[in-house]
Short mmCIF file of C-alpha atoms and ligand atoms in Angstrom, two decimals:
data_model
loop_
_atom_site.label_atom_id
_atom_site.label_comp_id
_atom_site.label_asym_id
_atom_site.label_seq_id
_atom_site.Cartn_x
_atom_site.Cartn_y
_atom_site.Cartn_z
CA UNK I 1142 -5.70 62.23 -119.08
CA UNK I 1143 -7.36 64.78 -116.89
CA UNK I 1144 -10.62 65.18 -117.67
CA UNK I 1145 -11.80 67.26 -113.97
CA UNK I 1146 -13.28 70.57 -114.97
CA UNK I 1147 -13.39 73.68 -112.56
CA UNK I 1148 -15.96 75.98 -112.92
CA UNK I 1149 -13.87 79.20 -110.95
CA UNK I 1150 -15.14 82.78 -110.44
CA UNK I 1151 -18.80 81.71 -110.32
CA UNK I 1152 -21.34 82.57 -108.02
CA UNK I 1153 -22.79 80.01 -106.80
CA UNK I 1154 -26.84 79.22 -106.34
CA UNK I 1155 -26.73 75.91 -104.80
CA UNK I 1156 -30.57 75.50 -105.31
CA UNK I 1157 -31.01 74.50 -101.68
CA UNK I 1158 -32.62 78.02 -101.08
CA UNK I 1159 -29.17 79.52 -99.74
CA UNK I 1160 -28.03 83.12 -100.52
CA UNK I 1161 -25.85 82.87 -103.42
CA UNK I 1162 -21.63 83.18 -103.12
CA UNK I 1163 -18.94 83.41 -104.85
CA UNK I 1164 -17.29 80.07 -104.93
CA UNK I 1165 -15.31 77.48 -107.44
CA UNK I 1166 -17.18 73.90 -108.11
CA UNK I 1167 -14.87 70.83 -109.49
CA UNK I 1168 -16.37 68.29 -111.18
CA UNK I 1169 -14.40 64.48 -111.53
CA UNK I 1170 -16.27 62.34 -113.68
CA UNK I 1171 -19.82 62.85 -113.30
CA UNK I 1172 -20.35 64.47 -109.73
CA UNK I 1173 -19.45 67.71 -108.05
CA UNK I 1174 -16.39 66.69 -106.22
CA UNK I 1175 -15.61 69.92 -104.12
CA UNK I 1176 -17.60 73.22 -103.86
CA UNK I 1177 -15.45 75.83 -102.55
CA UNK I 1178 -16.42 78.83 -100.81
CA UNK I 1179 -14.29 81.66 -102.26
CA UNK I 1180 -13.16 82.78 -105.25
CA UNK I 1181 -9.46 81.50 -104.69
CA UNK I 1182 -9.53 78.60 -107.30
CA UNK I 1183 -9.75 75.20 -105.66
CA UNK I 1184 -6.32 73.39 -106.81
CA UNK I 1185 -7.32 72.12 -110.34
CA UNK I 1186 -4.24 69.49 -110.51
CA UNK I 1187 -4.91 69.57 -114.55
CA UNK I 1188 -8.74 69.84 -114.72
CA UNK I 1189 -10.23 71.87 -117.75
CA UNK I 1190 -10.68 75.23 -116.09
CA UNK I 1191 -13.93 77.58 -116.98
CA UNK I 1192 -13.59 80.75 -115.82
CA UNK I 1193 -17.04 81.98 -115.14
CA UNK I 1194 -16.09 85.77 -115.00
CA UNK I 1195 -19.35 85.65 -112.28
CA UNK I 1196 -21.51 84.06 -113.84
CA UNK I 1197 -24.26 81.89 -112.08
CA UNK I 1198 -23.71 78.29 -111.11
CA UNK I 1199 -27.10 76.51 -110.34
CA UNK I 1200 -28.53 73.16 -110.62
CA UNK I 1201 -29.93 71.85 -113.75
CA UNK I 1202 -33.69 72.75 -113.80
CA UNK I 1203 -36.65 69.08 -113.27
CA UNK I 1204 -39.36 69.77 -115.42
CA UNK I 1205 -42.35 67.57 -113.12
CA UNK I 1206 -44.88 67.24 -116.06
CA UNK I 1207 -42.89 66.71 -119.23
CA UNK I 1208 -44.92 65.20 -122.22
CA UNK I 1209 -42.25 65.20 -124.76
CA UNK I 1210 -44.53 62.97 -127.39
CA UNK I 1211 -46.99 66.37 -127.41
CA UNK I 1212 -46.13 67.47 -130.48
CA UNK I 1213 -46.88 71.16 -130.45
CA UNK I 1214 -50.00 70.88 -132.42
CA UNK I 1215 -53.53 72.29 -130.79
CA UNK I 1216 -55.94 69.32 -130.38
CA UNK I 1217 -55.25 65.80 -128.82
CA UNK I 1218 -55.95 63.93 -131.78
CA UNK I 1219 -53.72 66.39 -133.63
CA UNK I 1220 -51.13 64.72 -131.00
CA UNK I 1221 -52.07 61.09 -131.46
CA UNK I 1222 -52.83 60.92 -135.34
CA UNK I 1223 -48.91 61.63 -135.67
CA UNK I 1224 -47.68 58.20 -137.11
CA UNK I 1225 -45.23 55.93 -134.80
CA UNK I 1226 -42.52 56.16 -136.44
CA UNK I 1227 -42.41 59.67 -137.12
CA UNK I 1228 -43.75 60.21 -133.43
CA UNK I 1229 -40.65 58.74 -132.07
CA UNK I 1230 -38.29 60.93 -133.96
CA UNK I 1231 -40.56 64.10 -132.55
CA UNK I 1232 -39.57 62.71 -128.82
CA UNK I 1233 -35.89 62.20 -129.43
CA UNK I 1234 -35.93 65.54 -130.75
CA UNK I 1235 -37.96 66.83 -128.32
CA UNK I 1236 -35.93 65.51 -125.54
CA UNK I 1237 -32.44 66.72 -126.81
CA UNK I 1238 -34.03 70.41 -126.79
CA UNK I 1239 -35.28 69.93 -123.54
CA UNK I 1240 -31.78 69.28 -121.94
CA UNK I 1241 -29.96 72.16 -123.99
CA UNK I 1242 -32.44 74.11 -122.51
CA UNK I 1243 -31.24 73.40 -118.98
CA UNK I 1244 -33.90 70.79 -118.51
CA UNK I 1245 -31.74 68.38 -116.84
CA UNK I 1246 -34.53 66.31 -115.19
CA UNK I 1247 -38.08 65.66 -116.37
CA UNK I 1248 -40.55 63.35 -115.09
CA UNK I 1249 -42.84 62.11 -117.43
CA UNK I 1250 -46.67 62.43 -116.95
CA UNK I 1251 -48.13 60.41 -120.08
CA UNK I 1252 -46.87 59.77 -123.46
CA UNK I 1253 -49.45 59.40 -126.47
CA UNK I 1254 -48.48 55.73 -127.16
CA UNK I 1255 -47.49 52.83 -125.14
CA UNK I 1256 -44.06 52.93 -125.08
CA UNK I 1257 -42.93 55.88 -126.79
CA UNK I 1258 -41.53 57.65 -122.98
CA UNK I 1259 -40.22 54.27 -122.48
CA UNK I 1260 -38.44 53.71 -125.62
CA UNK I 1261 -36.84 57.43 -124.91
CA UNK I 1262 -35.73 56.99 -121.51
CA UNK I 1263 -34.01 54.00 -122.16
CA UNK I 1264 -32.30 55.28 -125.48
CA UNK I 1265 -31.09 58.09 -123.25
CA UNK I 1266 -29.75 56.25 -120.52
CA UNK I 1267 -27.88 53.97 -123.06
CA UNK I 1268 -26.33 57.21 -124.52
CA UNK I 1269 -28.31 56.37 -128.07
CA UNK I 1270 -29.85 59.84 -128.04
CA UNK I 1271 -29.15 63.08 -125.75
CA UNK I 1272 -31.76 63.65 -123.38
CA UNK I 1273 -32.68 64.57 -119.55
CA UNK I 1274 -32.46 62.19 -117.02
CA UNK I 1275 -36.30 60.98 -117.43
CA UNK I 1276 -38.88 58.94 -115.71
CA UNK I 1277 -41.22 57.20 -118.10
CA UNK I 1278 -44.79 57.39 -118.18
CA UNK I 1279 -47.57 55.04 -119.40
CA UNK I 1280 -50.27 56.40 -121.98
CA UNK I 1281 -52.82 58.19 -119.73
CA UNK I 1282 -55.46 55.99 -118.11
CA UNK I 1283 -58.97 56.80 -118.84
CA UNK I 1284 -62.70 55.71 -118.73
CA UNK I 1285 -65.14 55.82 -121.77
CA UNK I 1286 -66.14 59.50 -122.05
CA UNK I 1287 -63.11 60.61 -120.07
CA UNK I 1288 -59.99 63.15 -120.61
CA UNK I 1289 -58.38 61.29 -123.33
CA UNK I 1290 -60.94 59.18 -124.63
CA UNK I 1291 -60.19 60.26 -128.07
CA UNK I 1292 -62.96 57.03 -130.00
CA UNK I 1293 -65.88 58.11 -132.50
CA UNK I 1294 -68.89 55.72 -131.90
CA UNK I 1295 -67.92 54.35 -135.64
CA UNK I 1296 -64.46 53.83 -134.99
CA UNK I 1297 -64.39 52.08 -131.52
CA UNK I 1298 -60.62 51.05 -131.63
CA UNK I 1299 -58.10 51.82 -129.29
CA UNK I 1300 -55.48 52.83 -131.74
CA UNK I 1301 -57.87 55.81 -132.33
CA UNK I 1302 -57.43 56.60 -128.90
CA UNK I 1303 -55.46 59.61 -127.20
CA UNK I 1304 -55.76 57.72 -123.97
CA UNK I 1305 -56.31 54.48 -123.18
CA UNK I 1306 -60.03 53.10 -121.85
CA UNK I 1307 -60.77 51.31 -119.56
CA UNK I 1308 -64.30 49.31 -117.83
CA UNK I 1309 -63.80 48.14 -114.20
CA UNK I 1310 -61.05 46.83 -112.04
CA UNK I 1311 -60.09 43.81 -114.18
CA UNK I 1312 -59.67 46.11 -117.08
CA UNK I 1313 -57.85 48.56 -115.28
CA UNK I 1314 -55.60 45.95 -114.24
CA UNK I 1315 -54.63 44.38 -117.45
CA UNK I 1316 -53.60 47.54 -119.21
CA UNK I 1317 -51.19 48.84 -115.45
CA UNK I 1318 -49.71 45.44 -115.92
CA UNK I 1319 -49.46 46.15 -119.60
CA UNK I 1320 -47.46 49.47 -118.76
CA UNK I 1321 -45.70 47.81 -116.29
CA UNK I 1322 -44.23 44.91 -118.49
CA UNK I 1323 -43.54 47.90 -120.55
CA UNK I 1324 -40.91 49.08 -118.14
CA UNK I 1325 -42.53 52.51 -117.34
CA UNK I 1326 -41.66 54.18 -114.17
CA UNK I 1327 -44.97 55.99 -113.26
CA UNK I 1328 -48.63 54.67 -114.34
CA UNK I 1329 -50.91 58.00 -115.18
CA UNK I 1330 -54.49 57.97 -114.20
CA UNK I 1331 -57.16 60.58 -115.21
CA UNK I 1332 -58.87 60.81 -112.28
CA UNK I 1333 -60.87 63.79 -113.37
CA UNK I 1334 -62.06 65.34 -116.71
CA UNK I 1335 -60.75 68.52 -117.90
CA UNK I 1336 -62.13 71.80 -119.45
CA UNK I 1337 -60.09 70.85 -122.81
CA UNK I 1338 -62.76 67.92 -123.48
CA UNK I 1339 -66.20 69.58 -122.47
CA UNK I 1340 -67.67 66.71 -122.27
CA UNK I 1341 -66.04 65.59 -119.04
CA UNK I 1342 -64.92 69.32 -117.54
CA UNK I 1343 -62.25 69.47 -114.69
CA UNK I 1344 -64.66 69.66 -112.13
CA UNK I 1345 -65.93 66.02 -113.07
CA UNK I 1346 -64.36 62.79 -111.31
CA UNK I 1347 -65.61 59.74 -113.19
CA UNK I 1348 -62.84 56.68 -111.94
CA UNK I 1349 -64.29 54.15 -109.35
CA UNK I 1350 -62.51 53.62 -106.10
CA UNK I 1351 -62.21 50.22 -107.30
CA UNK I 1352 -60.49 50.96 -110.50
CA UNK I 1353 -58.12 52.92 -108.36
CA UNK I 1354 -57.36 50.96 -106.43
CA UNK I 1355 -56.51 47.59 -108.69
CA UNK I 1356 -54.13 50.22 -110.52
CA UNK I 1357 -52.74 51.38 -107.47
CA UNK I 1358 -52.11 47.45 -105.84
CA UNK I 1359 -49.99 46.57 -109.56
CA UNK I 1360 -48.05 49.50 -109.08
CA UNK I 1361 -46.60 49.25 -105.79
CA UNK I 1362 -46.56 45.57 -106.26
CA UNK I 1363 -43.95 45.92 -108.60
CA UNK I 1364 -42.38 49.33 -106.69
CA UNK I 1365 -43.37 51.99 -109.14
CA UNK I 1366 -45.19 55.13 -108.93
CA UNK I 1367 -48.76 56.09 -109.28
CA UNK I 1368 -49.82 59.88 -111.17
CA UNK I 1369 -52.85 61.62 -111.76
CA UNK I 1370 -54.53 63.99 -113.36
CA UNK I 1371 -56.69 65.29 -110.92
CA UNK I 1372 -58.25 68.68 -111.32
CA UNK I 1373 -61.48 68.30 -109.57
CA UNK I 1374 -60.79 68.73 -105.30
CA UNK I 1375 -62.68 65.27 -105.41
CA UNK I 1376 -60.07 63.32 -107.57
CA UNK I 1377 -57.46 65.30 -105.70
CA UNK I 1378 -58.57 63.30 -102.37
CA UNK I 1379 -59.04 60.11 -104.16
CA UNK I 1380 -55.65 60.26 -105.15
CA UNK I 1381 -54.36 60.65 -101.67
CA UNK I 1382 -56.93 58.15 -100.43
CA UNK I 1383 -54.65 55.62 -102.91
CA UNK I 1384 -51.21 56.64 -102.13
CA UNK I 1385 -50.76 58.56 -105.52
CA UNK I 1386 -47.28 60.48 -105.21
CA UNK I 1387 -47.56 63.08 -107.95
CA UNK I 1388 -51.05 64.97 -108.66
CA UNK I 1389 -50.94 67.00 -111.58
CA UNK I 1390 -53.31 70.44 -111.71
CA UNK I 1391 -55.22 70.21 -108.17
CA UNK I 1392 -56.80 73.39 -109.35
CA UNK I 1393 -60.38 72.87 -107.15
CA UNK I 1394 -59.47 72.37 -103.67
CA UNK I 1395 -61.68 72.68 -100.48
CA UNK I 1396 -60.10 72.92 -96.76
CA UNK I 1397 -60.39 69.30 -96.65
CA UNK I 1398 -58.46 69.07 -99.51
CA UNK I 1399 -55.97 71.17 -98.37
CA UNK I 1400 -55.74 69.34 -94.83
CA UNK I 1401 -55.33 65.99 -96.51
CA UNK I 1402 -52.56 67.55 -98.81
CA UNK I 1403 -50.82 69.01 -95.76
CA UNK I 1404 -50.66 66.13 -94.04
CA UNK I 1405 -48.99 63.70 -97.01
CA UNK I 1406 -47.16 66.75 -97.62
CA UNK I 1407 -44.04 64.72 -97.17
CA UNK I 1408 -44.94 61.81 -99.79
CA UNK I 1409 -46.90 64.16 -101.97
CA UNK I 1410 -45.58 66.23 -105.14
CA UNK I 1411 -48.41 68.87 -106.87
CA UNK I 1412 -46.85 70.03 -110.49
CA UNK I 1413 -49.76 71.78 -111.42
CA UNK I 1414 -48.75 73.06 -115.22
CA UNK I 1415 -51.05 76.82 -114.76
CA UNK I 1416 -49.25 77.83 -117.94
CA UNK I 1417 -51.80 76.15 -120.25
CA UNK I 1418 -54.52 78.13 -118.07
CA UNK I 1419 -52.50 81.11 -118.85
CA UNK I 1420 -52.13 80.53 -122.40
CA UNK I 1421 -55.72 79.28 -123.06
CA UNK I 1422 -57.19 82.25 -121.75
CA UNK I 1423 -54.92 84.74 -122.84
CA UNK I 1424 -52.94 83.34 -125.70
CA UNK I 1425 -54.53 81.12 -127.85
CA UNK I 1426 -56.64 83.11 -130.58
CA UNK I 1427 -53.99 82.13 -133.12
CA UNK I 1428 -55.50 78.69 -132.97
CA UNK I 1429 -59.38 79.82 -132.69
CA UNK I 1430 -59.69 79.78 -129.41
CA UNK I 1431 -60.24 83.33 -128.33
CA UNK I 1432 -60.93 84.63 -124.83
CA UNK I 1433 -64.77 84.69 -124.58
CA UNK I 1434 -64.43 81.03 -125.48
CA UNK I 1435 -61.86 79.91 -123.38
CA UNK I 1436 -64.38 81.48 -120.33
CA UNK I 1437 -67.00 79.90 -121.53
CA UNK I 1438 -65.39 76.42 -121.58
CA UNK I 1439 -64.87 77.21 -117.76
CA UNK I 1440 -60.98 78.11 -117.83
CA UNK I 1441 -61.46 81.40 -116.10
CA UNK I 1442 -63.14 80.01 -113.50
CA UNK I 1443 -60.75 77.17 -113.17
CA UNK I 1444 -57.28 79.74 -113.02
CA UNK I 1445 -59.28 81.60 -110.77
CA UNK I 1446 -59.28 78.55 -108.39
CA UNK I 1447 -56.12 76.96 -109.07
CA UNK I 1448 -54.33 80.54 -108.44
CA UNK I 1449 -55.93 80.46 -104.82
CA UNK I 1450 -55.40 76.45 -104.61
CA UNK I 1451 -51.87 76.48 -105.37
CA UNK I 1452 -51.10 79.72 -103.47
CA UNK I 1453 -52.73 77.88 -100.36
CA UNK I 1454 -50.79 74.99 -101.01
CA UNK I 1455 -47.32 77.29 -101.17
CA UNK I 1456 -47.99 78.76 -97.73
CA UNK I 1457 -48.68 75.11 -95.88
CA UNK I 1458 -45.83 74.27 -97.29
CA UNK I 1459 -46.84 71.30 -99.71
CA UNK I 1460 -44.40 70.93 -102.36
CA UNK I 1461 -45.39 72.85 -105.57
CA UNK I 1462 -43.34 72.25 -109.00
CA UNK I 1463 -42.66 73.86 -112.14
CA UNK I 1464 -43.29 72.11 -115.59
CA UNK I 1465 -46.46 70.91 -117.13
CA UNK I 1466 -48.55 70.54 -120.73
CA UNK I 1467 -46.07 72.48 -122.55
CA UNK I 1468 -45.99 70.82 -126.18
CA UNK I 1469 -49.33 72.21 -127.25
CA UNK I 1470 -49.86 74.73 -129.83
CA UNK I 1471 -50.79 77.54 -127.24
CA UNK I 1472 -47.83 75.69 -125.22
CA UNK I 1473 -45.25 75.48 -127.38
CA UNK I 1474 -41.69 73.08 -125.93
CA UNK I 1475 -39.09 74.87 -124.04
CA UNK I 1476 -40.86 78.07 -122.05
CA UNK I 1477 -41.11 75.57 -119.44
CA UNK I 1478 -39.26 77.95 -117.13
CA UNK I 1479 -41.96 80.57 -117.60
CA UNK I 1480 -43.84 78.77 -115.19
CA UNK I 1481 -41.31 80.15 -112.19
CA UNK I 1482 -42.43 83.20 -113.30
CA UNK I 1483 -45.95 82.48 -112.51
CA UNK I 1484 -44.89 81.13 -109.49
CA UNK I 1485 -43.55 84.57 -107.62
CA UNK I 1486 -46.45 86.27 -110.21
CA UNK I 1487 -49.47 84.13 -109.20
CA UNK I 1488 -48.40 81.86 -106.35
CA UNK I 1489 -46.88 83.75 -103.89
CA UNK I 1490 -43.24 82.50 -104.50
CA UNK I 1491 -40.10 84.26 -103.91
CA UNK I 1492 -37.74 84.31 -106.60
CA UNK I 1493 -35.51 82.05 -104.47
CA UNK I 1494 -38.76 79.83 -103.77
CA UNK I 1495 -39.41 79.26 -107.75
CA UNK I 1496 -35.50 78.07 -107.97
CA UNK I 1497 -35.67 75.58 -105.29
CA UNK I 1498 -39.35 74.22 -106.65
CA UNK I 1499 -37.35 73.51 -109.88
CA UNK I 1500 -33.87 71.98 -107.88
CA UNK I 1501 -33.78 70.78 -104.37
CA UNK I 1502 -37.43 69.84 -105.46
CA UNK I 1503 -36.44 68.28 -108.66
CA UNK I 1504 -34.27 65.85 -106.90
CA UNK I 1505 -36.65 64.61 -104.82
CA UNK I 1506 -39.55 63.98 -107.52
CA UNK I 1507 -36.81 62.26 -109.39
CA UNK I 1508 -36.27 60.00 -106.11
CA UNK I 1509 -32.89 60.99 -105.87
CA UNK I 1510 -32.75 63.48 -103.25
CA UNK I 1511 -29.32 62.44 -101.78
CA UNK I 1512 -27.55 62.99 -105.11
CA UNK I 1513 -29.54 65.32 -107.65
CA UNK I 1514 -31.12 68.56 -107.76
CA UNK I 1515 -28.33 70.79 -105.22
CA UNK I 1516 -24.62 72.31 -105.90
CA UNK I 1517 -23.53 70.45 -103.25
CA UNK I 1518 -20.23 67.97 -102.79
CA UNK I 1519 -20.82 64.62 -103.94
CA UNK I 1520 -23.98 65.54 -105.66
CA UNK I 1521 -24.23 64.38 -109.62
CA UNK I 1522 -22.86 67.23 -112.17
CA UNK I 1523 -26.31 68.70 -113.49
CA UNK I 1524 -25.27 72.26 -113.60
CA UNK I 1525 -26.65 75.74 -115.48
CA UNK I 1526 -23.75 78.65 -116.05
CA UNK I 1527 -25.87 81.54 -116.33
CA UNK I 1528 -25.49 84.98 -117.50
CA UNK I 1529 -26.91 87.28 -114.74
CA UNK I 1530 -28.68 86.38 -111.72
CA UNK I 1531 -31.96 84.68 -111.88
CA UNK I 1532 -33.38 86.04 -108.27
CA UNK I 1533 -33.58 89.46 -109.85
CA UNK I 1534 -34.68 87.83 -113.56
CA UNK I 1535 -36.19 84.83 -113.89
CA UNK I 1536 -37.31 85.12 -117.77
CA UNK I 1537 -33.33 84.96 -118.61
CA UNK I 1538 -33.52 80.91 -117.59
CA UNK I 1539 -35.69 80.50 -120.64
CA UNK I 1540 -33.51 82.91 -122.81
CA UNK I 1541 -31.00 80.67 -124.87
CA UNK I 1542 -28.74 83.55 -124.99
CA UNK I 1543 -28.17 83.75 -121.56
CA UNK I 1544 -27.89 80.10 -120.71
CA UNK I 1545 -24.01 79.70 -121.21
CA UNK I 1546 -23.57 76.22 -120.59
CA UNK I 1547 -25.87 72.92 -119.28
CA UNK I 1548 -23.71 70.44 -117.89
CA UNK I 1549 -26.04 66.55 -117.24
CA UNK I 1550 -23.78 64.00 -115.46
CA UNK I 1551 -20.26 65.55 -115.73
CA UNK I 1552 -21.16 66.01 -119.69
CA UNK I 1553 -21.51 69.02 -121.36
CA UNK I 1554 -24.85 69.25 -122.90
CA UNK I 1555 -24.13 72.77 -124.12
CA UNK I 1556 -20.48 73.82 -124.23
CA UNK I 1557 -19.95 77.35 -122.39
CA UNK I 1558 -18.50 79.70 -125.15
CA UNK I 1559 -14.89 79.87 -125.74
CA UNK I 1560 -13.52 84.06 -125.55
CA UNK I 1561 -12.59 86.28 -123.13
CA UNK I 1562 -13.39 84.91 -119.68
CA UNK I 1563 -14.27 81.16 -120.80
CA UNK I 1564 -11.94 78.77 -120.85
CA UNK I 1565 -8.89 80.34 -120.22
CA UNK I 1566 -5.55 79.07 -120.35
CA UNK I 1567 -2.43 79.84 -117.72
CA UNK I 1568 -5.08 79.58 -114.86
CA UNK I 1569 -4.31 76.99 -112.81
CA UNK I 1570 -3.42 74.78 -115.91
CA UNK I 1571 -0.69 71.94 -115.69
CA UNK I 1572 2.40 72.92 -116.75
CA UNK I 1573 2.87 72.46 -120.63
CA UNK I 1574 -1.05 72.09 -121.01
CA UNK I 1575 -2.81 73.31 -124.29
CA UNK I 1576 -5.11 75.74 -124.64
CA UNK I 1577 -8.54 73.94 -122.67
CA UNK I 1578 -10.28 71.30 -124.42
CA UNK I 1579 -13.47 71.84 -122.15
CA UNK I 1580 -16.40 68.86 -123.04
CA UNK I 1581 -15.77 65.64 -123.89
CA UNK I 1582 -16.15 64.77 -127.52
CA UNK I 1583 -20.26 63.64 -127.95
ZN1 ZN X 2347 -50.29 66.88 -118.44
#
């Protein structure tokens, strides 16, 4: 049996940064086998065909700092108290939303136990559970009186722990190793506090070199990736100083900072998550936090800097990605697109700029830039039909509504509606064909 689908009468957004076109895409098996450049249907010798009646075409969206085991509540301990087993459903469930959303990618930056992004990623790639193509995180890596050191002075135990602690280079080595038997892909550091803990604010750096660096020899020992949370422009530098590939935030930058960004800007992703800036000063009442506070615990200051930061960034061209601490209260799962909006808002972005930070991008923070992340020949079959064109609207990518279909590896996520339009029979259909059976059964 035939099991080729051809999206026809599309317009196509390859996510490259190219003007859109009207075009047909067939997919065999799980990559984009031919992209044609008109609207004359490509020959479909018996493929499923989805008539698109102009719809968009795109790439499935990379979210580049996806917690999915942040379970929408408003504190971190609110996150961590969550029981295991009750914390893993959360993630599965978390996950599957993600990729119905058109989340076809997410790299994980820290999940709130040890092996909770693990045990998800490899559930999804053995087809247990649906889910985004992910990259697993460890627990984020802290020192005493850091971000994420979550232990009362009674109750010194690390199971009370948001994060996990560590004292000197030893230490920091036996819990990387730790992750790494694990099976994570990425080990996070908190390289610098943040305004949520005011006890170590974003502008403070508190890791040694040498803890840094012991992390940083395990991980590329054993060929894996080292994150940060860096907010402060010092912890920014000491991540490029150890050959850290992703730096989350970066909101306090000098021109040093900025030189030594530009320069690795080839090696180095930034997926700096300004919608919990966003929401903390402007959103977040609901859960007592109300303006005057959210100043006074510095986050006014710190969006004030990260907006000029990150537009800086943009213009020299280092690579700046959507996604990021979504799955708080003030955060909630799933707006993760809003943050292209910020992007062209805040940033400096075009429209067209905020696509390709969340596609051709996407592909390459998922270290698969030859096959993921473009509408392109050859390239896996992570594809978005939308309804309207997101240059002129971005807000309708996070609008269920107008997300028809998600397509992850040749498999439809979220099946494009059958009715006038979709799905059409006597269009290019094999003789004696039924009406279209588009998807494969789950
Ligand atoms: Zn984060």
């Amino acid at each position: 049996m035939n099991t080729d689908i051809l999206f026809t009468n599309v317009r196509i957004l390859d996510g490259s940064g190219a003007l859109p076109y009207a075009g047909s895409v067939l997919v065999s098996g799980n990559r984009i086998r031919q992209v044609g450049r008109s609207t004359a249907a490509i020959s479909p010798a018996g493929a499923t065909v989805i008539d698109g009646a102009g719809a968009t075409l795109m790439p499935g969206l990379c979210e580049a700092h996806t917690h999915f085991s942040w379970n929408d509540a408003a504190t971190l301990a609110g996150i961590q108290t969550m029981p295991l087993e009750e914390h893993v459903l959360w993630c599965a469930k978390v996950a599957k939303r993600y990729l119905q959303a058109g989340w076809t990618s997410c790299v994980g930056a820290a999940c709130a136990k040890p092996r909770l992004d693990v045990v998800i990623r490899n559930a999804i790639n053995a087809g247990q559970i649906p889910g985004p193509r992910y990259l697993a995180a460890s627990q984020e890596i802290t020192v005493p009186g850091g971000l994420g050191d979550e232990t009362l002075p009674h109750l010194p135990f690390p199971e009370f722990s948001f994060g996990v602690n560590v004292n000197g280079a030893d230490d920091m080595r036996r819990e990387v190793r730790r992750f790494l038997k694990y099976g994570v892909d990425s080990i996070k550091l908190n390289l610098s506090g943040d305004n949520f803990t005011p006890q170590s604010p974003a502008d403070t750096t508190w890791m040694t070199d040498a803890e840094v660096a012991a992390a940083m020899q395990e991980v590329k020992m054993r060929g894996k990736r080292g994150v940060a949370h860096a907010r402060s422009a010092a912890s920014v530098k000491q991540a490029l100083r150890h050959g850290i590939e992703i730096i989350y935030h970066a909101s306090y930058t000098d021109t040093e900072t900025l030189d030594l960004l530009e320069a690795a800007k080839d090696s180095v992703f930034v997926a700096p998550g300004i919608a919990i800036l966003y929401a903390l000063l402007n959103e977040a009442e609901p859960w007592g936090i109300t303006r005057a506070q959210a100043t006074a615990m510095g986050y006014q200051h710190e969006w004030d800097a990260a907006l000029e930061s990150l537009s800086k960034m943009h213009k020299r061209g280092i690579r700046v990605l959507p996604g990021g601490d979504y799955g708080f209260a003030f955060t909630p799962h799933c707006n993760n697109a809003r943050d292209l909006e910020f992007f062209v808002k805040y940033l400096g972005m075009t429209p067209m700029e905020a696509i390709r930070s969340a596609t051709l991008y996407g592909g390459q923070i998922m270290m698969r830039p030859h096959e993921l992340g473009l509408v392109k020949d050859g390239y896996l079959a992570d594809l978005l039909l939308v309804d309207g064109d997101p240059l002129a609207n971005l807000a309708i990518l996070r609008d269920p509504k107008r997300l028809l279909a998600v397509m992850k590896d040749g498999v439809f996520a979220k099946a494009p509606p059958l009715g006038d339009g979709f799905g059409r029979a006597g269009r290019g259909l094999a003789d004696g064909a039924a009406l279209p059976t588009w998807g494969r059964a789950a």
